[in-house]
PDB file of C-alpha atoms and ligand atoms in Angstrom:
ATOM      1  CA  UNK A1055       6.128   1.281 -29.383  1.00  0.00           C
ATOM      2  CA  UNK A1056       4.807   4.534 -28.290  1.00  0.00           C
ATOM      3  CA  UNK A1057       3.519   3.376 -24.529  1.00  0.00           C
ATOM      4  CA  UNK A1058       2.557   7.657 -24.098  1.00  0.00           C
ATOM      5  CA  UNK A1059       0.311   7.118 -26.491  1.00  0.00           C
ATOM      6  CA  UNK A1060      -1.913   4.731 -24.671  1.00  0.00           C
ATOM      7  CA  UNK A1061      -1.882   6.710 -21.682  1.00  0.00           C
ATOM      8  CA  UNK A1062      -5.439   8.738 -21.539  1.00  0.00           C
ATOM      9  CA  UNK A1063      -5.324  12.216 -19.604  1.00  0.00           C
ATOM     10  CA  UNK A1064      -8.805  12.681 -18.039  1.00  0.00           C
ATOM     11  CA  UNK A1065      -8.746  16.514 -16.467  1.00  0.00           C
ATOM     12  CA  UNK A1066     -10.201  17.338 -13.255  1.00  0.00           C
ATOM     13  CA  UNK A1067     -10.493  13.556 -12.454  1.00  0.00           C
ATOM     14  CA  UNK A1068     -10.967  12.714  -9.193  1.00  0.00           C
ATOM     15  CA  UNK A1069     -11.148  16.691  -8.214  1.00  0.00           C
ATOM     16  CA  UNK A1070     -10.528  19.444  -9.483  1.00  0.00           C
ATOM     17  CA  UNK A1071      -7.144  20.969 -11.082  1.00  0.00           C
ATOM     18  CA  UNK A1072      -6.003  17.070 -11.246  1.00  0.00           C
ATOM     19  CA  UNK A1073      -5.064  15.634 -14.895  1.00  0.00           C
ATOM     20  CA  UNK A1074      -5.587  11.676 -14.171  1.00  0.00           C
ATOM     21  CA  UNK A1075      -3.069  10.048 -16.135  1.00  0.00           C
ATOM     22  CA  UNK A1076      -5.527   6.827 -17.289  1.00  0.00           C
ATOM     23  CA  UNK A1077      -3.518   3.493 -17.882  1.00  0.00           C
ATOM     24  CA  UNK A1078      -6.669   1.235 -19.018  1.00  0.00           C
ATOM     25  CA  UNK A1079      -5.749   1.903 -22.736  1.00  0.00           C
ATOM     26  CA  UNK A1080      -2.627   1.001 -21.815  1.00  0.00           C
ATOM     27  CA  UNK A1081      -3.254  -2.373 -20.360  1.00  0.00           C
ATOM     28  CA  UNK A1082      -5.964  -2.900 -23.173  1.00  0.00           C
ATOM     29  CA  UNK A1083      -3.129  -3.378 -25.319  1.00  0.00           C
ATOM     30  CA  UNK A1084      -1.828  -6.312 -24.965  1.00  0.00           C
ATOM     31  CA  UNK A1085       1.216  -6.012 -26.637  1.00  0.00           C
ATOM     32  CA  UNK A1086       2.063  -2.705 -25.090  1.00  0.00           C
ATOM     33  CA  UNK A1087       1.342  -4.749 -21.958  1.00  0.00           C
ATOM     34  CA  UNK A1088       3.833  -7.252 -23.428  1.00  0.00           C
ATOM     35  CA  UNK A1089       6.583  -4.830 -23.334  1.00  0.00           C
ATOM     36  CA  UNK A1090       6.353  -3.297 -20.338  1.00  0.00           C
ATOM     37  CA  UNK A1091       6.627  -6.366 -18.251  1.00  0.00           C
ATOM     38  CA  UNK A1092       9.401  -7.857 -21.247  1.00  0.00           C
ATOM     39  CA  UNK A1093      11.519  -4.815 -20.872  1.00  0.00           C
ATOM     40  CA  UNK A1094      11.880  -4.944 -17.010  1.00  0.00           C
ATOM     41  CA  UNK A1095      12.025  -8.595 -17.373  1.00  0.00           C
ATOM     42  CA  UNK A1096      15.311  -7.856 -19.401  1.00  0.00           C
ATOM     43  CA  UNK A1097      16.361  -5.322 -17.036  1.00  0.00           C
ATOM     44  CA  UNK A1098      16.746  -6.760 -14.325  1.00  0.00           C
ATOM     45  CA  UNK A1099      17.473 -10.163 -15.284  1.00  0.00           C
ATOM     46  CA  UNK A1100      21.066 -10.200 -14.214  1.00  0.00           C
ATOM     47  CA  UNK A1101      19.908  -8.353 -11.066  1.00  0.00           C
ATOM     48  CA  UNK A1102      19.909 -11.087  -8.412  1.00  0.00           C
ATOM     49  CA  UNK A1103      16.270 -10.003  -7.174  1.00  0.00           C
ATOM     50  CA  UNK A1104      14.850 -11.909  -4.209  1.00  0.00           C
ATOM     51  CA  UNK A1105      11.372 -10.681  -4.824  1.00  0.00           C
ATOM     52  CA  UNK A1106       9.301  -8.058  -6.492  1.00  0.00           C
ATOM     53  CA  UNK A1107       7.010  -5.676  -4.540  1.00  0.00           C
ATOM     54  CA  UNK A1108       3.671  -3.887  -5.230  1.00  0.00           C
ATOM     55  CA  UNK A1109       1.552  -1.270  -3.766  1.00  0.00           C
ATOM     56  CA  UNK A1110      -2.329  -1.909  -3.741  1.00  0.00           C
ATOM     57  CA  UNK A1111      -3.752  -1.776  -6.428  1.00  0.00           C
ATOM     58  CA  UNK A1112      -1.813  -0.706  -9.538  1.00  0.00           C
ATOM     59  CA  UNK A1113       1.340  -1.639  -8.392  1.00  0.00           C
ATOM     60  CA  UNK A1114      -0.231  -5.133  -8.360  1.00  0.00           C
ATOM     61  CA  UNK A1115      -1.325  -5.016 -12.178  1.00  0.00           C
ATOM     62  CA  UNK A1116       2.627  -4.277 -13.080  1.00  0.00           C
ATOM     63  CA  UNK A1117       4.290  -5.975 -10.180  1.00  0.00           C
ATOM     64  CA  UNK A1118       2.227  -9.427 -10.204  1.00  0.00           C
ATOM     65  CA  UNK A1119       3.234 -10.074 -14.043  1.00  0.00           C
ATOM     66  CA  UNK A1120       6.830  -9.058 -13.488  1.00  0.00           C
ATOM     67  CA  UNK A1121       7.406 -11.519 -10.831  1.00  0.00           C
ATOM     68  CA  UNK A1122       5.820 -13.943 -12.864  1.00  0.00           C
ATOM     69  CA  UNK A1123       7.927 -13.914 -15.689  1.00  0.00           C
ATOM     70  CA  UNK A1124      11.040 -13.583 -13.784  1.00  0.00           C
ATOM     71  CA  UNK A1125      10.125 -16.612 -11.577  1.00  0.00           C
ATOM     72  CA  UNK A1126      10.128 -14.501  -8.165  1.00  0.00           C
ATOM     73  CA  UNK A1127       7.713 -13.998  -5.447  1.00  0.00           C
ATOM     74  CA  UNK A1128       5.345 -11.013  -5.679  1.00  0.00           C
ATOM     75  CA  UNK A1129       5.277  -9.258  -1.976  1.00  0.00           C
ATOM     76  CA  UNK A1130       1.840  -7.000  -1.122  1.00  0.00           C
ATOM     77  CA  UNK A1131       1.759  -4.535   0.415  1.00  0.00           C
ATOM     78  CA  UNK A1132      -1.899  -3.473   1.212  1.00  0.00           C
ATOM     79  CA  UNK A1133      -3.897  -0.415   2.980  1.00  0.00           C
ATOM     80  CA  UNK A1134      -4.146  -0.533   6.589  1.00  0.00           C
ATOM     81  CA  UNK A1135      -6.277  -3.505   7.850  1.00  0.00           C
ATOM     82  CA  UNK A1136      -6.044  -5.769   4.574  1.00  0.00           C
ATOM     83  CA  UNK A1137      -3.386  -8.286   5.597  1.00  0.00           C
ATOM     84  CA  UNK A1138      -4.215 -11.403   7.679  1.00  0.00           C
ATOM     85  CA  UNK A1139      -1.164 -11.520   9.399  1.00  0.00           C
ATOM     86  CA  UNK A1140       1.432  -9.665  11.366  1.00  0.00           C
ATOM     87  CA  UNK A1141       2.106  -6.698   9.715  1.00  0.00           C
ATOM     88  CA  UNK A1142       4.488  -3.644  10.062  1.00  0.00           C
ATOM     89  CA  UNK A1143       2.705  -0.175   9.348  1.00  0.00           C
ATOM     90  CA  UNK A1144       3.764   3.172   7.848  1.00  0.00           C
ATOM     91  CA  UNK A1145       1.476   6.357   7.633  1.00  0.00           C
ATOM     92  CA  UNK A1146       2.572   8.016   4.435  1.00  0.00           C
ATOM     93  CA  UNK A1147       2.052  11.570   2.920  1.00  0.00           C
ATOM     94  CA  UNK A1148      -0.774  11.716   0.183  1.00  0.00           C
ATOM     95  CA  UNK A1149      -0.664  15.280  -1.542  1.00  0.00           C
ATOM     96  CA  UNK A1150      -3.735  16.219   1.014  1.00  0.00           C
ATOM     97  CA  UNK A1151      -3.726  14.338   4.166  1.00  0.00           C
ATOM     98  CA  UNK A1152      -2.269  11.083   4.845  1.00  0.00           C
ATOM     99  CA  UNK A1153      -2.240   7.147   4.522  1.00  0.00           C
ATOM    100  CA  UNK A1154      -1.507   3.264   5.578  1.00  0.00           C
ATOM    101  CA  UNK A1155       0.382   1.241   4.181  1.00  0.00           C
ATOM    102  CA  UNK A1156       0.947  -2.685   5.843  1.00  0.00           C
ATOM    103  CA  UNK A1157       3.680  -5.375   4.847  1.00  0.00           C
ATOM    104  CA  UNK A1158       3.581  -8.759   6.463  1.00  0.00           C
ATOM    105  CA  UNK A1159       6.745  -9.253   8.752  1.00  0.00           C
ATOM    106  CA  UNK A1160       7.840 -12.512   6.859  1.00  0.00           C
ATOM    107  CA  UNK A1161       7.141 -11.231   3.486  1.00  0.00           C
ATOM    108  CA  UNK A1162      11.153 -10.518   3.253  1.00  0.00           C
ATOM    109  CA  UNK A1163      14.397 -11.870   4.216  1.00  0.00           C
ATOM    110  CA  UNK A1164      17.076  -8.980   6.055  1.00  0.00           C
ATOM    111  CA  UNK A1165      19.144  -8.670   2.576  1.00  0.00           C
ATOM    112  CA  UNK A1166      16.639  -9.779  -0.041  1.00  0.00           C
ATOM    113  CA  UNK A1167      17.390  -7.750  -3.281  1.00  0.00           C
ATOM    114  CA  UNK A1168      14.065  -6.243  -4.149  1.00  0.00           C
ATOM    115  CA  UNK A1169      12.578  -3.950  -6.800  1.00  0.00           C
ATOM    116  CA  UNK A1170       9.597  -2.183  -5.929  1.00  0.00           C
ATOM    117  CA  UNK A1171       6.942  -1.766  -8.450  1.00  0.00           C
ATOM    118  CA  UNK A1172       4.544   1.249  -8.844  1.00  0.00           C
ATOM    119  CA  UNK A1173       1.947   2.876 -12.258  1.00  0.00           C
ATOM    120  CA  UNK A1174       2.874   6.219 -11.203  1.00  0.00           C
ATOM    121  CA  UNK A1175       5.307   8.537  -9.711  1.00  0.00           C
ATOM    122  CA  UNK A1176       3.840  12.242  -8.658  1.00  0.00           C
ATOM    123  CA  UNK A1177       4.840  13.705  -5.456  1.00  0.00           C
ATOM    124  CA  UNK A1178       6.836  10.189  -4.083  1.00  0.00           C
ATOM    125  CA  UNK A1179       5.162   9.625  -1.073  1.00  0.00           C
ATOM    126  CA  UNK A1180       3.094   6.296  -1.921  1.00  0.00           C
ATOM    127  CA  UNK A1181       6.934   5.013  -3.141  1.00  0.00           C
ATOM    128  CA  UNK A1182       8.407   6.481   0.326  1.00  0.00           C
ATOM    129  CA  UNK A1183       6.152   4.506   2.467  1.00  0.00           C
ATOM    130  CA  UNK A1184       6.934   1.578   0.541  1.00  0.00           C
ATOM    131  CA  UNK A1185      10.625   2.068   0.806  1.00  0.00           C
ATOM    132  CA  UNK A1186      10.122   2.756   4.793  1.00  0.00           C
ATOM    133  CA  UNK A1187       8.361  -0.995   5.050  1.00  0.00           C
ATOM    134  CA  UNK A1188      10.719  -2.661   2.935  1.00  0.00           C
ATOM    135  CA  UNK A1189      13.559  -1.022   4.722  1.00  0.00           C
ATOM    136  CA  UNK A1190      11.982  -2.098   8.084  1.00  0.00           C
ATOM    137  CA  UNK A1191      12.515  -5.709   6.653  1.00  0.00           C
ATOM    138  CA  UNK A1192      16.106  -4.651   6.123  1.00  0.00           C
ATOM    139  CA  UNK A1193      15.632  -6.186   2.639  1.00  0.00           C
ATOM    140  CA  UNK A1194      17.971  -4.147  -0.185  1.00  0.00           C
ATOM    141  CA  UNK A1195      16.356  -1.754  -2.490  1.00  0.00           C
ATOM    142  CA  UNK A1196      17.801  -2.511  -6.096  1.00  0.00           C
ATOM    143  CA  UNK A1197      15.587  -0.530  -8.040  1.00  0.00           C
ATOM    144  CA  UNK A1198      12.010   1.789  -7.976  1.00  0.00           C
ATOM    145  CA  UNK A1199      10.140   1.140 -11.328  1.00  0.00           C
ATOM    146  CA  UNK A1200       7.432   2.652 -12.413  1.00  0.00           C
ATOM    147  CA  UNK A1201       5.257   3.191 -16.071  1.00  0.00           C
ATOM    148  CA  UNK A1202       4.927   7.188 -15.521  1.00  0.00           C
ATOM    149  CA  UNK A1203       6.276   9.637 -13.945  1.00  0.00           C
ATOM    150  CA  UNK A1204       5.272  13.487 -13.154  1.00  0.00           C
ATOM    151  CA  UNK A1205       8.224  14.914 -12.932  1.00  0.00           C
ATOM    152  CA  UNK A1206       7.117  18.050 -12.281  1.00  0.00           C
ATOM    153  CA  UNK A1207       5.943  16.968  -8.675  1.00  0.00           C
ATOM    154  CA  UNK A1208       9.047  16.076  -8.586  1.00  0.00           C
ATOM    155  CA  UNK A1209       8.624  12.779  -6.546  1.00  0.00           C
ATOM    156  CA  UNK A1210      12.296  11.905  -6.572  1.00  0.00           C
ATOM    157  CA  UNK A1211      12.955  14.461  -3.912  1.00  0.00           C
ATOM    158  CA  UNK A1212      11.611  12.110  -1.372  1.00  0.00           C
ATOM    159  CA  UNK A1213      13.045   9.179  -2.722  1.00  0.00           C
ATOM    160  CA  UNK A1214      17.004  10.197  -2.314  1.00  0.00           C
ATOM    161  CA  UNK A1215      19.571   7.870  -2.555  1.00  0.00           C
ATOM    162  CA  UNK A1216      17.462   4.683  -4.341  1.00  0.00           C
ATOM    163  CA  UNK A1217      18.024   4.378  -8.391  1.00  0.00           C
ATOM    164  CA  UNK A1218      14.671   5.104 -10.459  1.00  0.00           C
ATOM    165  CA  UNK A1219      13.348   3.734 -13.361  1.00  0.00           C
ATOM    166  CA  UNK A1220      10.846   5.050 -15.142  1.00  0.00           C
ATOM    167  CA  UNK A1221       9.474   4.998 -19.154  1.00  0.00           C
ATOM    168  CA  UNK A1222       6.802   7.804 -19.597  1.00  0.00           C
ATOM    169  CA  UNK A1223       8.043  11.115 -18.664  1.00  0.00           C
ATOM    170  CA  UNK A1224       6.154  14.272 -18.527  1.00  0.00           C
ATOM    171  CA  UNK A1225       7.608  17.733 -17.623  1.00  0.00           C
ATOM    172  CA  UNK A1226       4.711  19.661 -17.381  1.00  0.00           C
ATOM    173  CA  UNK A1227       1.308  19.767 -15.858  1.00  0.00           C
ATOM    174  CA  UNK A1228      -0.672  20.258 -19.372  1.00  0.00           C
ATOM    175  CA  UNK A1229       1.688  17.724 -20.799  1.00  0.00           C
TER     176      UNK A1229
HETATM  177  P1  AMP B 179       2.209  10.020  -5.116  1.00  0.00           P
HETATM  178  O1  AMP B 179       2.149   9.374  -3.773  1.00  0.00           O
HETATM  179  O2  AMP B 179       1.820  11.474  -5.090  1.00  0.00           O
HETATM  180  O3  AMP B 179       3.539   9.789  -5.818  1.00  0.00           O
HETATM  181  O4  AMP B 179       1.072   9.339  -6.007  1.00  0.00           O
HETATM  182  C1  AMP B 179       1.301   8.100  -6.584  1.00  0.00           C
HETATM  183  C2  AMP B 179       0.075   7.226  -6.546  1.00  0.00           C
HETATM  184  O5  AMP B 179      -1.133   7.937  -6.772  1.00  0.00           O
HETATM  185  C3  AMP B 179       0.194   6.183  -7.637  1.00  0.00           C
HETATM  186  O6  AMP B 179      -0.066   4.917  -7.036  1.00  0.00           O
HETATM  187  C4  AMP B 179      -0.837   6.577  -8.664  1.00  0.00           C
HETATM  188  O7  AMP B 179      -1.623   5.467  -9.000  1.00  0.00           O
HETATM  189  C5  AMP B 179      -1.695   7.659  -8.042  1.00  0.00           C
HETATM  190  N1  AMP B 179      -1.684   8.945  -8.789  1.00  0.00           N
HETATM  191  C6  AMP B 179      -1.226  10.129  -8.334  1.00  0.00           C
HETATM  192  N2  AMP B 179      -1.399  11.115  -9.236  1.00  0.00           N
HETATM  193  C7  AMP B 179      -1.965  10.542 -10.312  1.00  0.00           C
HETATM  194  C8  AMP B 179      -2.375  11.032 -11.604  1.00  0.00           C
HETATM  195  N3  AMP B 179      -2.221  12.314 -11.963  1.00  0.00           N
HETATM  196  N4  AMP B 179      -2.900  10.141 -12.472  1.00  0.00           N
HETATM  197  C9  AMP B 179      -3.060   8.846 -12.126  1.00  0.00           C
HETATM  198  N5  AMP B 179      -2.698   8.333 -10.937  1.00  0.00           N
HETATM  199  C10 AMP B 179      -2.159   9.159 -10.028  1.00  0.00           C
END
């Protein structure tokens, strides 16, 4: 199935110069939904996963399903001030400014094998606060997985040394 095809670029969405890379078309379809979640089902099947993690709020539209059908807990993590619990913080880059991101402190086990679970990779540094927290919890990073990726932001810069997944590429900013 062509999963690009059900992505919608809006331009200048939510400023200026931006080209919004729209999934609702995307998850409108349910059987393109279908094979998202399927295919890293399959993927990671064999994996020995602990858990699955995802990143308020689209990481939870792709991560909740996948640890669903796999039969694994889904872990949050939320913006700053969301959790109930103890948390662990990390303030993260955002390409102007910065963020929070919180984890609660028993959402892992040191050694859990995880994959974390994003929509979309541009310049990595929503996924690098999400490593830091996970890595705080000294749980093992199997995999990053995410629908899109920008590659020319070229997130995986700031995301050395983990293995990435991803299934819509595009190489270019008018792309
Ligand atoms: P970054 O931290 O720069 O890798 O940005 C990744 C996060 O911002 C993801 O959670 C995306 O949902 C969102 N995002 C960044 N750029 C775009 C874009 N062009 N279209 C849609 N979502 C985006």
């Amino acid at each position: 199935m062509d999963l690009a095809a059900l992505v919608r670029n809006v331009p200048d969405f939510p400023k200026p110069g931006i080209q919004f890379k729209d999934i609702t078309p995307l998850l409108m379809n349910s059987q393109a939904f279908r094979e998202i979640i399927d295919g890293w089902r399959e993927r990671y099947a064999d994996k020995h996963l602990d858990a699955i993690v995802g990143a308020e709020a689209r990481g939870f539209v792709f991560g909740a399903p996948l640890a669903y059908a796999m039969g694994l807990p889904f872990v949050l993590i939320r913006k700053k001030g969301k959790l109930p619990a103890d948390t662990f913080s990390v303030e993260f880059e955002l390409e102007y400014g910065t963020a929070s991101f919180e984890i609660h402190t028993d959402a892992l086990n040191p050694g859990d094998r995880v994959v974390l679970v994003d929509d979309l990779l541009a310049t990595g540094g929503t996924m690098a606060g999400m490593v830091k927290l996970v890595q705080q919890l000294k749980a093992e990073i199997v995999e990053l997985a995410f629908v899109i990726e920008l590659g020319f932001l070229d997130g995986r810069a700031q995301l050395k040394g983990v293995p990435i997944h991803t299934l819509i590429q595009y190489n270019s900013e008018d792309s």
